[in-house]
Coordinates of N, CA and C in Angstrom, one line a residue:
X29 N 107.1 111.2 46.0 CA 108.2 111.3 46.8 C 108.1 110.3 48.0
X30 N 109.1 109.5 48.2 CA 109.1 108.5 49.2 C 109.7 109.1 50.5
X31 N 109.0 108.9 51.6 CA 109.5 109.4 52.9 C 110.2 108.3 53.6
X32 N 111.3 108.6 54.2 CA 112.1 107.7 55.0 C 111.5 107.6 56.4
X33 N 111.3 106.4 56.9 CA 110.7 106.2 58.2 C 111.9 105.7 59.1
X34 N 112.1 106.4 60.2 CA 113.2 105.9 61.1 C 112.9 104.6 61.7
X35 N 113.9 103.8 61.8 CA 113.8 102.4 62.4 C 114.5 102.4 63.8
X36 N 114.1 101.5 64.7 CA 114.8 101.4 65.9 C 116.3 100.9 65.7
X37 N 117.2 101.4 66.5 CA 118.6 100.9 66.4 C 118.7 99.5 67.0
X38 N 119.8 98.9 66.6 CA 120.1 97.6 67.2 C 120.2 97.6 68.7
X39 N 120.8 98.7 69.2 CA 121.0 98.9 70.6 C 119.7 99.1 71.3
X40 N 118.8 99.8 70.7 CA 117.4 100.0 71.3 C 116.6 98.7 71.3
X41 N 116.7 98.0 70.2 CA 116.1 96.7 70.2 C 116.6 95.8 71.3
X42 N 117.9 95.7 71.5 CA 118.5 94.9 72.6 C 118.0 95.4 74.0
X43 N 118.1 96.6 74.2 CA 117.6 97.2 75.5 C 116.2 96.8 75.8
X44 N 115.3 97.0 74.8 CA 113.9 96.7 75.0 C 113.7 95.2 75.2
X45 N 114.4 94.4 74.5 CA 114.2 92.9 74.6 C 114.7 92.5 76.0
X46 N 115.8 92.9 76.4 CA 116.3 92.5 77.7 C 115.4 92.9 78.8
X47 N 115.0 94.2 78.8 CA 114.2 94.7 79.9 C 112.8 94.0 79.9
X48 N 112.3 93.7 78.7 CA 111.0 92.9 78.6 C 111.2 91.6 79.3
X49 N 112.2 90.8 78.9 CA 112.4 89.4 79.4 C 112.7 89.4 80.8
X50 N 113.5 90.3 81.3 CA 113.9 90.2 82.8 C 112.7 90.5 83.6
X51 N 111.9 91.5 83.3 CA 110.7 91.8 84.1 C 109.7 90.7 84.0
X52 N 109.6 90.1 82.8 CA 108.7 89.0 82.7 C 109.1 87.8 83.6
X53 N 110.4 87.5 83.6 CA 110.9 86.4 84.4 C 110.7 86.6 85.9
X54 N 110.8 87.9 86.3 CA 110.6 88.2 87.7 C 109.2 87.8 88.2
X55 N 108.3 87.9 87.3 CA 106.9 87.6 87.6 C 106.6 86.1 87.4
X56 N 107.1 85.5 86.3 CA 106.7 84.1 85.9 C 107.4 83.0 86.6
X57 N 108.7 83.2 87.0 CA 109.5 82.2 87.6 C 108.9 81.8 89.0
X58 N 108.6 82.8 89.9 CA 108.0 82.5 91.2 C 106.6 81.8 91.0
X59 N 105.8 82.3 90.0 CA 104.5 81.6 89.7 C 104.7 80.2 89.3
X60 N 105.7 79.9 88.4 CA 105.9 78.6 88.0 C 106.4 77.7 89.1
X61 N 107.2 78.2 90.0 CA 107.7 77.4 91.1 C 106.5 77.0 92.0
X62 N 105.6 77.9 92.2 CA 104.4 77.5 93.0 C 103.5 76.5 92.3
X63 N 103.3 76.8 91.0 CA 102.3 75.9 90.3 C 102.9 74.5 90.1
X64 N 104.1 74.4 89.7 CA 104.7 73.1 89.4 C 105.3 72.4 90.6
X65 N 105.4 73.2 91.7 CA 106.0 72.7 92.9 C 107.5 72.2 92.6
X66 N 108.2 73.1 91.9 CA 109.6 72.8 91.5 C 110.4 73.9 92.1
X67 N 111.7 73.6 92.2 CA 112.6 74.6 92.8 C 113.1 75.6 91.8
X68 N 113.7 76.6 92.3 CA 114.3 77.7 91.5 C 115.2 77.2 90.4
X69 N 116.0 76.2 90.7 CA 116.9 75.7 89.7 C 116.2 75.1 88.5
X70 N 115.1 74.5 88.7 CA 114.4 73.9 87.6 C 113.6 75.0 86.8
X71 N 112.7 75.7 87.5 CA 111.9 76.7 86.9 C 112.7 77.9 86.4
X72 N 113.8 78.2 87.2 CA 114.7 79.3 86.7 C 115.4 78.9 85.4
X73 N 115.9 77.7 85.4 CA 116.6 77.3 84.1 C 115.6 77.3 83.0
X74 N 114.4 76.7 83.2 CA 113.4 76.7 82.1 C 113.1 78.2 81.7
X75 N 113.0 79.1 82.7 CA 112.7 80.5 82.4 C 113.8 81.1 81.5
X76 N 115.1 80.8 81.8 CA 116.2 81.3 81.1 C 116.2 80.7 79.7
X77 N 115.9 79.4 79.5 CA 115.9 78.8 78.2 C 114.8 79.4 77.3
X78 N 113.6 79.5 77.9 CA 112.5 80.1 77.2 C 112.7 81.6 76.9
X79 N 113.4 82.3 77.8 CA 113.6 83.7 77.6 C 114.7 83.9 76.5
X80 N 115.7 83.2 76.5 CA 116.7 83.3 75.4 C 116.1 83.0 74.1
X81 N 115.3 81.9 74.0 CA 114.6 81.6 72.8 C 113.7 82.8 72.4
X82 N 113.0 83.3 73.3 CA 112.0 84.4 73.0 C 112.8 85.7 72.6
X83 N 114.0 85.9 73.1 CA 114.7 87.1 72.7 C 115.2 86.9 71.3
X84 N 115.6 85.7 70.9 CA 116.1 85.5 69.5 C 114.9 85.7 68.6
X85 N 113.8 85.0 68.9 CA 112.5 85.2 68.1 C 112.1 86.6 68.1
X86 N 112.2 87.3 69.2 CA 111.7 88.7 69.3 C 112.5 89.6 68.4
X87 N 113.8 89.4 68.4 CA 114.7 90.3 67.5 C 114.3 90.1 66.0
X88 N 114.1 88.8 65.6 CA 113.8 88.5 64.2 C 112.4 89.0 63.9
X89 N 111.4 88.6 64.7 CA 110.0 88.9 64.5 C 109.8 90.4 64.4
X90 N 110.3 91.1 65.4 CA 110.1 92.6 65.4 C 110.8 93.3 64.2
X91 N 111.9 92.8 63.8 CA 112.6 93.4 62.7 C 111.8 93.2 61.4
X92 N 111.2 92.0 61.2 CA 110.3 91.8 60.1 C 109.1 92.7 60.2
X93 N 108.4 92.7 61.4 CA 107.2 93.5 61.6 C 107.5 95.0 61.3
X94 N 108.6 95.5 61.8 CA 108.9 96.9 61.6 C 109.1 97.2 60.2
X95 N 109.6 96.3 59.4 CA 109.8 96.5 58.0 C 108.4 96.7 57.3
X96 N 107.4 95.9 57.7 CA 106.1 96.1 57.2 C 105.5 97.5 57.6
X97 N 105.8 97.9 58.9 CA 105.4 99.2 59.3 C 106.0 100.3 58.5
X98 N 107.3 100.1 58.2 CA 108.1 101.1 57.4 C 107.5 101.2 56.0
X99 N 107.2 100.1 55.4 CA 106.6 100.1 54.1 C 105.2 100.8 54.1
X100 N 104.5 100.8 55.3 CA 103.2 101.4 55.4 C 103.4 102.9 55.8
X101 N 104.6 103.3 56.0 CA 104.9 104.7 56.3 C 104.7 105.1 57.8
X102 N 104.9 104.2 58.7 CA 104.7 104.5 60.1 C 105.8 103.8 60.9
X103 N 106.1 104.3 62.1 CA 107.0 103.7 63.0 C 106.2 102.8 63.9
X104 N 106.9 101.9 64.6 CA 106.2 100.9 65.4 C 105.5 101.5 66.6
X105 N 106.0 102.6 67.1 CA 105.4 103.3 68.2 C 104.1 104.0 67.9
X106 N 103.8 104.1 66.5 CA 102.6 104.7 66.1 C 101.5 103.7 65.8
X107 N 101.7 102.4 66.1 CA 100.7 101.4 65.9 C 99.4 101.7 66.6
X108 N 98.3 101.4 66.0 CA 97.0 101.5 66.7 C 96.8 100.3 67.5
X109 N 95.8 100.3 68.4 CA 95.6 99.2 69.3 C 95.4 97.9 68.5
X110 N 94.7 97.9 67.4 CA 94.5 96.6 66.7 C 95.8 96.1 66.1
X111 N 96.7 97.0 65.7 CA 98.0 96.6 65.2 C 98.8 96.0 66.3
X112 N 98.7 96.6 67.5 CA 99.5 96.1 68.6 C 98.9 94.7 69.0
X113 N 97.6 94.5 68.9 CA 97.0 93.2 69.2 C 97.5 92.1 68.2
X114 N 97.5 92.5 66.9 CA 97.9 91.6 65.9 C 99.4 91.2 66.1
X115 N 100.2 92.3 66.4 CA 101.6 92.1 66.6 C 101.9 91.1 67.8
X116 N 101.2 91.3 68.9 CA 101.4 90.5 70.1 C 100.9 89.1 69.9
X117 N 99.8 89.0 69.3 CA 99.2 87.6 69.0 C 100.1 86.8 68.1
X118 N 100.5 87.4 67.0 CA 101.4 86.7 66.1 C 102.7 86.3 66.7
X119 N 103.3 87.2 67.6 CA 104.5 86.8 68.3 C 104.3 85.6 69.2
X120 N 103.2 85.7 70.0 CA 102.9 84.6 70.9 C 102.6 83.3 70.2
X121 N 102.0 83.3 69.0 CA 101.7 82.1 68.2 C 103.1 81.5 67.8
X122 N 104.0 82.4 67.4 CA 105.3 81.9 67.0 C 106.0 81.2 68.2
X123 N 105.9 81.9 69.3 CA 106.5 81.3 70.5 C 105.9 80.0 70.9
X124 N 104.6 79.9 70.8 CA 103.9 78.6 71.1 C 104.4 77.4 70.3
X125 N 104.6 77.6 69.1 CA 105.1 76.5 68.2 C 106.5 76.1 68.6
X126 N 107.3 77.1 69.0 CA 108.7 76.7 69.4 C 108.8 76.4 70.9
X127 N 107.8 76.6 71.7 CA 107.9 76.4 73.2 C 107.4 75.0 73.6
X128 N 106.4 74.5 72.9 CA 105.8 73.2 73.3 C 106.8 72.1 73.5
X129 N 107.8 71.8 72.6 CA 108.7 70.8 72.8 C 109.6 71.0 74.1
X130 N 109.9 72.3 74.3 CA 110.7 72.6 75.5 C 109.9 72.3 76.8
X131 N 108.7 72.7 76.9 CA 107.9 72.4 78.0 C 107.8 70.9 78.2
X132 N 107.5 70.2 77.2 CA 107.3 68.8 77.3 C 108.6 68.1 77.8
X133 N 109.7 68.4 77.2 CA 110.9 67.8 77.6 C 111.4 68.2 79.0
X134 N 111.4 69.5 79.2 CA 111.9 70.0 80.5 C 111.1 69.6 81.7
X135 N 109.8 69.7 81.6 CA 108.9 69.4 82.7 C 108.2 68.1 82.7
X136 N 108.5 67.3 81.6 CA 107.9 66.0 81.5 C 106.4 66.0 81.3
X137 N 105.9 67.0 80.6 CA 104.5 67.2 80.4 C 104.1 66.5 79.1
X138 N 102.8 66.1 79.1 CA 102.2 65.6 77.9 C 101.9 66.8 76.9
X139 N 101.6 66.5 75.7 CA 101.3 67.5 74.7 C 100.2 68.4 75.2
X140 N 99.1 67.8 75.7 CA 98.0 68.6 76.2 C 98.3 69.5 77.4
X141 N 99.1 68.9 78.3 CA 99.6 69.7 79.5 C 100.5 70.8 79.0
X142 N 101.4 70.6 78.1 CA 102.2 71.6 77.6 C 101.4 72.7 76.9
X143 N 100.4 72.3 76.1 CA 99.6 73.3 75.4 C 98.8 74.2 76.5
X144 N 98.3 73.5 77.5 CA 97.6 74.2 78.6 C 98.5 75.2 79.3
X145 N 99.7 74.7 79.6 CA 100.7 75.6 80.3 C 101.0 76.8 79.4
X146 N 101.3 76.5 78.1 CA 101.7 77.6 77.2 C 100.5 78.6 77.0
X147 N 99.3 78.1 76.9 CA 98.2 79.0 76.8 C 98.0 79.9 78.0
X148 N 98.2 79.4 79.2 CA 98.1 80.2 80.4 C 99.2 81.3 80.3
X149 N 100.4 80.8 80.0 CA 101.5 81.8 80.0 C 101.3 82.8 78.8
X150 N 100.9 82.3 77.7 CA 100.7 83.2 76.5 C 99.6 84.2 76.8
X151 N 98.5 83.8 77.4 CA 97.4 84.7 77.8 C 98.0 85.9 78.6
X152 N 98.8 85.5 79.6 CA 99.4 86.5 80.5 C 100.3 87.4 79.7
X153 N 101.1 86.8 78.8 CA 102.2 87.5 78.1 C 101.6 88.4 77.0
X154 N 100.5 88.1 76.4 CA 99.9 88.9 75.4 C 99.4 90.3 76.1
X155 N 98.8 90.2 77.3 CA 98.4 91.4 78.0 C 99.6 92.2 78.4
X156 N 100.6 91.4 78.9 CA 101.9 92.1 79.4 C 102.6 92.8 78.2
X157 N 102.6 92.1 77.0 CA 103.2 92.8 75.9 C 102.5 94.0 75.5
X158 N 101.2 94.0 75.5 CA 100.4 95.2 75.1 C 100.7 96.3 76.1
X159 N 100.8 96.1 77.3 CA 101.0 97.1 78.3 C 102.5 97.6 78.3
X160 N 103.4 96.6 78.1 CA 104.8 97.0 78.1 C 105.2 97.9 77.0

């Protein structure tokens, strides 16, 4: 007998994604302004661009990951710590690949500077994702 596993609704996914990104930007935009010595218009715009990209990736990535959870007979809220770490790390790796060109173009960074910037942000966000 196959048991049906309830999935998050589209509305719940949107609420979660928006609240995650807004809270993250509240922390990261001021930090970016200080670090890069850039104004709110520059770092704020970068934050919005990266946030919108992250929300699109988030919706797709989490939908796919939840499908794997459902096939394993569990809901996403029942993930063990290791499953949460794998989920967060995979998501951040996906974001890294898609964020590097944006950092390089928007802030005029070299590839190595963009990687360093993204690794600092990613390190923070992996912990933030786990806690959130």
